[in-house]
PDB file of C-alpha atoms in Angstrom:
ATOM      1  CA  UNK A   1      80.475  84.953 104.326  1.00 87.00           C
ATOM      2  CA  UNK A   2      80.363  87.468 107.138  1.00 94.00           C
ATOM      3  CA  UNK A   3      77.080  87.525 109.036  1.00 97.00           C
ATOM      4  CA  UNK A   4      75.449  90.342 110.974  1.00 98.00           C
ATOM      5  CA  UNK A   5      72.639  89.404 113.355  1.00 98.00           C
ATOM      6  CA  UNK A   6      69.906  91.740 114.585  1.00 98.00           C
ATOM      7  CA  UNK A   7      66.831  91.057 116.719  1.00 98.00           C
ATOM      8  CA  UNK A   8      63.764  90.922 114.442  1.00 98.00           C
ATOM      9  CA  UNK A   9      61.819  93.363 116.570  1.00 98.00           C
ATOM     10  CA  UNK A  10      62.175  95.866 119.381  1.00 98.00           C
ATOM     11  CA  UNK A  11      59.355  97.695 121.135  1.00 97.00           C
ATOM     12  CA  UNK A  12      59.615 100.934 123.074  1.00 97.00           C
ATOM     13  CA  UNK A  13      57.243 103.381 124.700  1.00 97.00           C
ATOM     14  CA  UNK A  14      57.207 106.986 123.516  1.00 97.00           C
ATOM     15  CA  UNK A  15      59.791 109.059 125.350  1.00 97.00           C
ATOM     16  CA  UNK A  16      61.834 106.035 126.372  1.00 97.00           C
ATOM     17  CA  UNK A  17      65.185 104.851 125.042  1.00 98.00           C
ATOM     18  CA  UNK A  18      65.316 102.241 122.288  1.00 98.00           C
ATOM     19  CA  UNK A  19      68.364 100.036 121.869  1.00 98.00           C
ATOM     20  CA  UNK A  20      68.974  97.962 118.750  1.00 98.00           C
ATOM     21  CA  UNK A  21      71.920  95.599 118.601  1.00 98.00           C
ATOM     22  CA  UNK A  22      73.900  94.141 115.728  1.00 98.00           C
ATOM     23  CA  UNK A  23      76.249  91.206 116.301  1.00 98.00           C
ATOM     24  CA  UNK A  24      79.086  89.945 114.162  1.00 97.00           C
ATOM     25  CA  UNK A  25      82.446  88.305 114.695  1.00 97.00           C
ATOM     26  CA  UNK A  26      84.941  90.990 115.713  1.00 97.00           C
ATOM     27  CA  UNK A  27      82.524  93.652 114.500  1.00 97.00           C
ATOM     28  CA  UNK A  28      84.304  96.140 116.729  1.00 96.00           C
ATOM     29  CA  UNK A  29      87.320  95.859 114.443  1.00 95.00           C
ATOM     30  CA  UNK A  30      85.225  97.202 111.587  1.00 94.00           C
ATOM     31  CA  UNK A  31      83.147 100.359 111.164  1.00 95.00           C
ATOM     32  CA  UNK A  32      79.378  99.926 111.524  1.00 96.00           C
ATOM     33  CA  UNK A  33      76.631 101.922 109.850  1.00 97.00           C
ATOM     34  CA  UNK A  34      72.919 102.098 110.552  1.00 98.00           C
ATOM     35  CA  UNK A  35      70.067 102.798 108.138  1.00 98.00           C
ATOM     36  CA  UNK A  36      66.432 103.589 108.814  1.00 98.00           C
ATOM     37  CA  UNK A  37      63.710 102.547 106.401  1.00 98.00           C
ATOM     38  CA  UNK A  38      60.186 103.724 106.981  1.00 98.00           C
ATOM     39  CA  UNK A  39      57.313 101.866 105.357  1.00 96.00           C
ATOM     40  CA  UNK A  40      57.242 102.415 101.612  1.00 95.00           C
ATOM     41  CA  UNK A  41      60.353 104.605 101.602  1.00 98.00           C
ATOM     42  CA  UNK A  42      63.994 104.282 100.665  1.00 98.00           C
ATOM     43  CA  UNK A  43      66.590 103.687 103.373  1.00 98.00           C
ATOM     44  CA  UNK A  44      68.208 106.680 105.069  1.00 98.00           C
ATOM     45  CA  UNK A  45      71.664 106.783 106.628  1.00 97.00           C
ATOM     46  CA  UNK A  46      71.376 107.261 110.387  1.00 98.00           C
ATOM     47  CA  UNK A  47      74.853 106.503 111.734  1.00 97.00           C
ATOM     48  CA  UNK A  48      78.169 105.970 109.956  1.00 95.00           C
ATOM     49  CA  UNK A  49      81.676 105.184 111.163  1.00 94.00           C
ATOM     50  CA  UNK A  50      80.218 103.635 114.351  1.00 96.00           C
ATOM     51  CA  UNK A  51      78.987 106.843 115.958  1.00 96.00           C
ATOM     52  CA  UNK A  52      78.873 109.685 113.437  1.00 95.00           C
ATOM     53  CA  UNK A  53      75.548 111.333 112.629  1.00 96.00           C
ATOM     54  CA  UNK A  54      74.773 112.845 109.227  1.00 94.00           C
ATOM     55  CA  UNK A  55      73.544 116.409 109.408  1.00 95.00           C
ATOM     56  CA  UNK A  56      69.923 115.361 108.911  1.00 95.00           C
ATOM     57  CA  UNK A  57      69.818 113.033 111.934  1.00 97.00           C
ATOM     58  CA  UNK A  58      68.966 114.505 115.377  1.00 96.00           C
ATOM     59  CA  UNK A  59      71.197 114.104 118.422  1.00 97.00           C
ATOM     60  CA  UNK A  60      68.713 111.607 119.872  1.00 97.00           C
ATOM     61  CA  UNK A  61      70.400 108.998 117.662  1.00 98.00           C
ATOM     62  CA  UNK A  62      73.752 107.596 118.749  1.00 98.00           C
ATOM     63  CA  UNK A  63      75.880 104.593 117.961  1.00 98.00           C
ATOM     64  CA  UNK A  64      78.635 102.529 119.504  1.00 98.00           C
ATOM     65  CA  UNK A  65      80.661  99.519 118.434  1.00 98.00           C
ATOM     66  CA  UNK A  66      82.883  97.272 120.522  1.00 97.00           C
ATOM     67  CA  UNK A  67      83.790  93.627 120.661  1.00 97.00           C
ATOM     68  CA  UNK A  68      81.243  91.694 118.659  1.00 97.00           C
ATOM     69  CA  UNK A  69      78.356  94.144 118.980  1.00 98.00           C
ATOM     70  CA  UNK A  70      77.346  97.453 117.468  1.00 98.00           C
ATOM     71  CA  UNK A  71      74.482  99.315 119.103  1.00 98.00           C
ATOM     72  CA  UNK A  72      72.073 101.962 117.868  1.00 98.00           C
ATOM     73  CA  UNK A  73      70.492 103.987 120.656  1.00 98.00           C
ATOM     74  CA  UNK A  74      67.515 106.261 120.171  1.00 98.00           C
ATOM     75  CA  UNK A  75      66.752 108.526 123.107  1.00 98.00           C
ATOM     76  CA  UNK A  76      63.356 110.068 123.791  1.00 97.00           C
ATOM     77  CA  UNK A  77      61.861 107.852 121.100  1.00 97.00           C
ATOM     78  CA  UNK A  78      59.050 109.364 119.085  1.00 96.00           C
ATOM     79  CA  UNK A  79      56.296 107.829 116.989  1.00 96.00           C
ATOM     80  CA  UNK A  80      58.115 109.068 113.882  1.00 96.00           C
ATOM     81  CA  UNK A  81      61.057 106.782 114.726  1.00 97.00           C
ATOM     82  CA  UNK A  82      58.980 103.696 114.018  1.00 98.00           C
ATOM     83  CA  UNK A  83      60.735 101.948 111.131  1.00 98.00           C
ATOM     84  CA  UNK A  84      62.991  99.089 110.114  1.00 98.00           C
ATOM     85  CA  UNK A  85      66.615  99.608 111.093  1.00 98.00           C
ATOM     86  CA  UNK A  86      69.528  97.872 109.358  1.00 98.00           C
ATOM     87  CA  UNK A  87      73.125  97.638 110.452  1.00 98.00           C
ATOM     88  CA  UNK A  88      75.863  97.309 107.854  1.00 97.00           C
ATOM     89  CA  UNK A  89      79.602  96.690 107.789  1.00 96.00           C
ATOM     90  CA  UNK A  90      82.277  95.889 105.241  1.00 95.00           C
ATOM     91  CA  UNK A  91      84.056  92.565 105.305  1.00 92.00           C
ATOM     92  CA  UNK A  92      87.045  93.129 103.035  1.00 91.00           C
ATOM     93  CA  UNK A  93      85.445  93.974  99.664  1.00 93.00           C
ATOM     94  CA  UNK A  94      81.909  92.929 100.533  1.00 95.00           C
ATOM     95  CA  UNK A  95      79.232  95.023 102.217  1.00 96.00           C
ATOM     96  CA  UNK A  96      76.999  93.050 104.558  1.00 97.00           C
ATOM     97  CA  UNK A  97      73.665  94.103 106.008  1.00 98.00           C
ATOM     98  CA  UNK A  98      71.999  92.735 109.078  1.00 98.00           C
ATOM     99  CA  UNK A  99      68.560  91.221 108.665  1.00 98.00           C
ATOM    100  CA  UNK A 100      66.871  94.322 110.031  1.00 98.00           C
ATOM    101  CA  UNK A 101      65.018  95.203 113.219  1.00 98.00           C
ATOM    102  CA  UNK A 102      61.466  96.470 113.244  1.00 98.00           C
ATOM    103  CA  UNK A 103      61.172  99.211 115.848  1.00 98.00           C
ATOM    104  CA  UNK A 104      57.657  99.617 117.191  1.00 98.00           C
ATOM    105  CA  UNK A 105      56.780 102.660 119.277  1.00 97.00           C
ATOM    106  CA  UNK A 106      53.735 101.981 121.420  1.00 91.00           C
TER     107      UNK A 106
ATOM    108  CA  UNK B   1      69.670 118.751  96.700  1.00 95.00           C
ATOM    109  CA  UNK B   2      71.166 115.321  96.090  1.00 96.00           C
ATOM    110  CA  UNK B   3      69.045 113.289  93.703  1.00 98.00           C
ATOM    111  CA  UNK B   4      69.490 109.759  92.415  1.00 98.00           C
ATOM    112  CA  UNK B   5      66.889 108.633  89.914  1.00 98.00           C
ATOM    113  CA  UNK B   6      66.844 105.028  88.821  1.00 98.00           C
ATOM    114  CA  UNK B   7      65.250 103.777  85.639  1.00 97.00           C
ATOM    115  CA  UNK B   8      65.058 100.626  83.577  1.00 97.00           C
ATOM    116  CA  UNK B   9      63.192  98.333  85.906  1.00 97.00           C
ATOM    117  CA  UNK B  10      60.567  96.126  84.310  1.00 97.00           C
ATOM    118  CA  UNK B  11      59.155  92.620  83.952  1.00 97.00           C
ATOM    119  CA  UNK B  12      61.717  90.324  82.339  1.00 97.00           C
ATOM    120  CA  UNK B  13      61.802  86.637  81.555  1.00 97.00           C
ATOM    121  CA  UNK B  14      63.938  84.214  83.474  1.00 97.00           C
ATOM    122  CA  UNK B  15      67.324  84.012  81.798  1.00 97.00           C
ATOM    123  CA  UNK B  16      66.891  87.414  80.218  1.00 97.00           C
ATOM    124  CA  UNK B  17      68.841  90.646  80.545  1.00 98.00           C
ATOM    125  CA  UNK B  18      68.087  94.132  81.771  1.00 98.00           C
ATOM    126  CA  UNK B  19      70.071  97.337  82.152  1.00 98.00           C
ATOM    127  CA  UNK B  20      69.357  99.708  85.019  1.00 98.00           C
ATOM    128  CA  UNK B  21      70.467 103.315  84.955  1.00 98.00           C
ATOM    129  CA  UNK B  22      70.849 105.921  87.643  1.00 98.00           C
ATOM    130  CA  UNK B  23      70.979 109.647  86.951  1.00 98.00           C
ATOM    131  CA  UNK B  24      72.708 111.679  89.647  1.00 98.00           C
ATOM    132  CA  UNK B  25      72.364 115.385  90.304  1.00 98.00           C
ATOM    133  CA  UNK B  26      72.820 117.981  93.004  1.00 97.00           C
ATOM    134  CA  UNK B  27      76.399 117.083  93.913  1.00 97.00           C
ATOM    135  CA  UNK B  28      79.817 116.597  92.356  1.00 97.00           C
ATOM    136  CA  UNK B  29      79.344 113.118  90.941  1.00 97.00           C
ATOM    137  CA  UNK B  30      83.025 112.544  90.230  1.00 96.00           C
ATOM    138  CA  UNK B  31      83.932 112.872  93.907  1.00 95.00           C
ATOM    139  CA  UNK B  32      81.804 109.956  95.071  1.00 96.00           C
ATOM    140  CA  UNK B  33      81.598 106.248  94.424  1.00 97.00           C
ATOM    141  CA  UNK B  34      78.348 104.518  93.554  1.00 98.00           C
ATOM    142  CA  UNK B  35      76.691 101.295  94.610  1.00 98.00           C
ATOM    143  CA  UNK B  36      73.634  99.210  93.872  1.00 98.00           C
ATOM    144  CA  UNK B  37      71.613  97.634  96.671  1.00 98.00           C
ATOM    145  CA  UNK B  38      68.431  95.615  96.245  1.00 98.00           C
ATOM    146  CA  UNK B  39      65.508  94.585  98.386  1.00 98.00           C
ATOM    147  CA  UNK B  40      63.332  91.602  97.542  1.00 98.00           C
ATOM    148  CA  UNK B  41      59.631  91.967  98.382  1.00 97.00           C
ATOM    149  CA  UNK B  42      59.192  91.908 102.157  1.00 96.00           C
ATOM    150  CA  UNK B  43      62.873  91.177 102.719  1.00 97.00           C
ATOM    151  CA  UNK B  44      65.975  93.005 103.898  1.00 98.00           C
ATOM    152  CA  UNK B  45      68.683  94.909 102.075  1.00 98.00           C
ATOM    153  CA  UNK B  46      71.276  93.160  99.925  1.00 98.00           C
ATOM    154  CA  UNK B  47      74.347  94.991  98.605  1.00 98.00           C
ATOM    155  CA  UNK B  48      75.221  94.072  95.029  1.00 98.00           C
ATOM    156  CA  UNK B  49      78.071  96.128  93.672  1.00 98.00           C
ATOM    157  CA  UNK B  50      80.327  99.165  94.167  1.00 98.00           C
ATOM    158  CA  UNK B  51      82.279 101.274  91.715  1.00 98.00           C
ATOM    159  CA  UNK B  52      84.794 103.917  92.722  1.00 96.00           C
ATOM    160  CA  UNK B  53      84.676 107.475  91.415  1.00 95.00           C
ATOM    161  CA  UNK B  54      87.241 106.751  88.708  1.00 95.00           C
ATOM    162  CA  UNK B  55      85.941 103.214  87.949  1.00 97.00           C
ATOM    163  CA  UNK B  56      89.313 101.910  89.086  1.00 96.00           C
ATOM    164  CA  UNK B  57      87.855  99.795  91.892  1.00 96.00           C
ATOM    165  CA  UNK B  58      84.840  97.539  91.432  1.00 97.00           C
ATOM    166  CA  UNK B  59      83.372  95.052  93.878  1.00 97.00           C
ATOM    167  CA  UNK B  60      80.552  92.526  93.491  1.00 98.00           C
ATOM    168  CA  UNK B  61      78.551  90.362  95.818  1.00 97.00           C
ATOM    169  CA  UNK B  62      79.024  86.643  95.218  1.00 96.00           C
ATOM    170  CA  UNK B  63      75.341  86.328  94.346  1.00 97.00           C
ATOM    171  CA  UNK B  64      75.748  88.453  91.208  1.00 97.00           C
ATOM    172  CA  UNK B  65      79.408  88.052  90.300  1.00 97.00           C
ATOM    173  CA  UNK B  66      79.731  87.009  86.678  1.00 97.00           C
ATOM    174  CA  UNK B  67      76.128  87.972  85.874  1.00 98.00           C
ATOM    175  CA  UNK B  68      75.957  91.676  86.734  1.00 98.00           C
ATOM    176  CA  UNK B  69      78.274  94.458  85.568  1.00 98.00           C
ATOM    177  CA  UNK B  70      78.470  97.924  87.065  1.00 98.00           C
ATOM    178  CA  UNK B  71      79.747 100.904  85.104  1.00 98.00           C
ATOM    179  CA  UNK B  72      79.644 104.687  85.285  1.00 98.00           C
ATOM    180  CA  UNK B  73      79.921 107.668  82.981  1.00 98.00           C
ATOM    181  CA  UNK B  74      81.250 110.705  84.811  1.00 97.00           C
ATOM    182  CA  UNK B  75      80.538 112.938  81.797  1.00 97.00           C
ATOM    183  CA  UNK B  76      76.846 112.051  82.068  1.00 97.00           C
ATOM    184  CA  UNK B  77      76.662 111.770  85.881  1.00 98.00           C
ATOM    185  CA  UNK B  78      75.267 108.290  85.569  1.00 98.00           C
ATOM    186  CA  UNK B  79      75.883 104.765  86.793  1.00 98.00           C
ATOM    187  CA  UNK B  80      74.489 101.603  85.227  1.00 98.00           C
ATOM    188  CA  UNK B  81      73.935  98.018  86.231  1.00 98.00           C
ATOM    189  CA  UNK B  82      73.852  95.462  83.430  1.00 98.00           C
ATOM    190  CA  UNK B  83      72.056  92.347  84.599  1.00 98.00           C
ATOM    191  CA  UNK B  84      72.306  89.088  82.651  1.00 98.00           C
ATOM    192  CA  UNK B  85      71.061  85.537  83.212  1.00 98.00           C
ATOM    193  CA  UNK B  86      68.317  86.811  85.476  1.00 98.00           C
ATOM    194  CA  UNK B  87      66.789  84.439  87.991  1.00 97.00           C
ATOM    195  CA  UNK B  88      63.538  84.435  89.934  1.00 97.00           C
ATOM    196  CA  UNK B  89      65.470  85.441  93.063  1.00 97.00           C
ATOM    197  CA  UNK B  90      66.644  88.635  91.358  1.00 98.00           C
ATOM    198  CA  UNK B  91      63.121  90.016  91.701  1.00 98.00           C
ATOM    199  CA  UNK B  92      63.519  93.094  93.878  1.00 98.00           C
ATOM    200  CA  UNK B  93      63.555  96.860  94.133  1.00 98.00           C
ATOM    201  CA  UNK B  94      66.989  98.055  93.039  1.00 98.00           C
ATOM    202  CA  UNK B  95      68.439 101.146  94.690  1.00 98.00           C
ATOM    203  CA  UNK B  96      71.197 103.367  93.369  1.00 98.00           C
ATOM    204  CA  UNK B  97      73.270 104.593  96.306  1.00 98.00           C
ATOM    205  CA  UNK B  98      75.829 107.344  96.588  1.00 98.00           C
ATOM    206  CA  UNK B  99      78.850 105.920  98.362  1.00 97.00           C
ATOM    207  CA  UNK B 100      81.014 108.138 100.470  1.00 92.00           C
ATOM    208  CA  UNK B 101      84.585 107.466 101.598  1.00 88.00           C
ATOM    209  CA  UNK B 102      86.087 108.435 104.937  1.00 83.00           C
ATOM    210  CA  UNK B 103      89.183 107.139 106.707  1.00 79.00           C
ATOM    211  CA  UNK B 104      89.475 104.210 104.330  1.00 80.00           C
ATOM    212  CA  UNK B 105      85.877 103.296 104.848  1.00 85.00           C
ATOM    213  CA  UNK B 106      82.852 103.347 102.528  1.00 92.00           C
ATOM    214  CA  UNK B 107      79.318 104.265 103.553  1.00 94.00           C
ATOM    215  CA  UNK B 108      75.980 104.646 101.762  1.00 97.00           C
ATOM    216  CA  UNK B 109      74.843 108.203 102.361  1.00 95.00           C
ATOM    217  CA  UNK B 110      72.124 108.880  99.780  1.00 97.00           C
ATOM    218  CA  UNK B 111      69.662 106.451  98.231  1.00 98.00           C
ATOM    219  CA  UNK B 112      67.473 106.703  95.171  1.00 98.00           C
ATOM    220  CA  UNK B 113      63.775 105.884  95.211  1.00 98.00           C
ATOM    221  CA  UNK B 114      64.371 102.484  93.637  1.00 98.00           C
ATOM    222  CA  UNK B 115      63.245 100.708  90.481  1.00 98.00           C
ATOM    223  CA  UNK B 116      61.379  97.401  90.471  1.00 98.00           C
ATOM    224  CA  UNK B 117      62.698  94.399  88.581  1.00 98.00           C
ATOM    225  CA  UNK B 118      60.406  91.403  88.277  1.00 98.00           C
ATOM    226  CA  UNK B 119      61.735  88.145  86.862  1.00 97.00           C
ATOM    227  CA  UNK B 120      59.130  85.718  85.695  1.00 93.00           C
ATOM    228  CA  UNK B 121      58.858  82.680  83.505  1.00 79.00           C
TER     229      UNK B 121
END
């Protein structure tokens, strides 16, 4: 089955830029999505179709996808951005999620 | 406001069956597909199944194929997940997810609050 790999954790200082990667074979040939899940809450769509933001997500969030890696970038990171982030892509008729990355803002 | 409200989660014996339901409101249900995604305690997200808006396309993860069945009732704005032959590893929070479609591509844009299924002997 298709596998998406994320770093287990990323740390960033407030106001700095956080980068979370997601690796998969020829991931750039697929569309990648990102989801944010805060503690005790349901996941929320953050990025879809590689770099599109839903209306409820601020411009500080951006995405890219090329080669074998999709990237979620959070600019001017705030304490409220602390959460688990999951990448996701479709491999034919199967949706795959990455293992998740815990973003710590400290 | 888009709302997805799951119900039906409970404690069930290993090998038993359970039916989850999801009531949708706040949007035109018939114009979106639906999916189920689960999350085991302390673990990541696992997609289980997708059903298109007209029930004409259905996908399953290998882990539940042959045991779980997804269905929807557009007249009632609801989607169900029938789960049979439940195993310990099916213990998880189950999310109902609205599934959008753009440029031949599906994405999970709204999630319910989840319902807990616990499988125990």
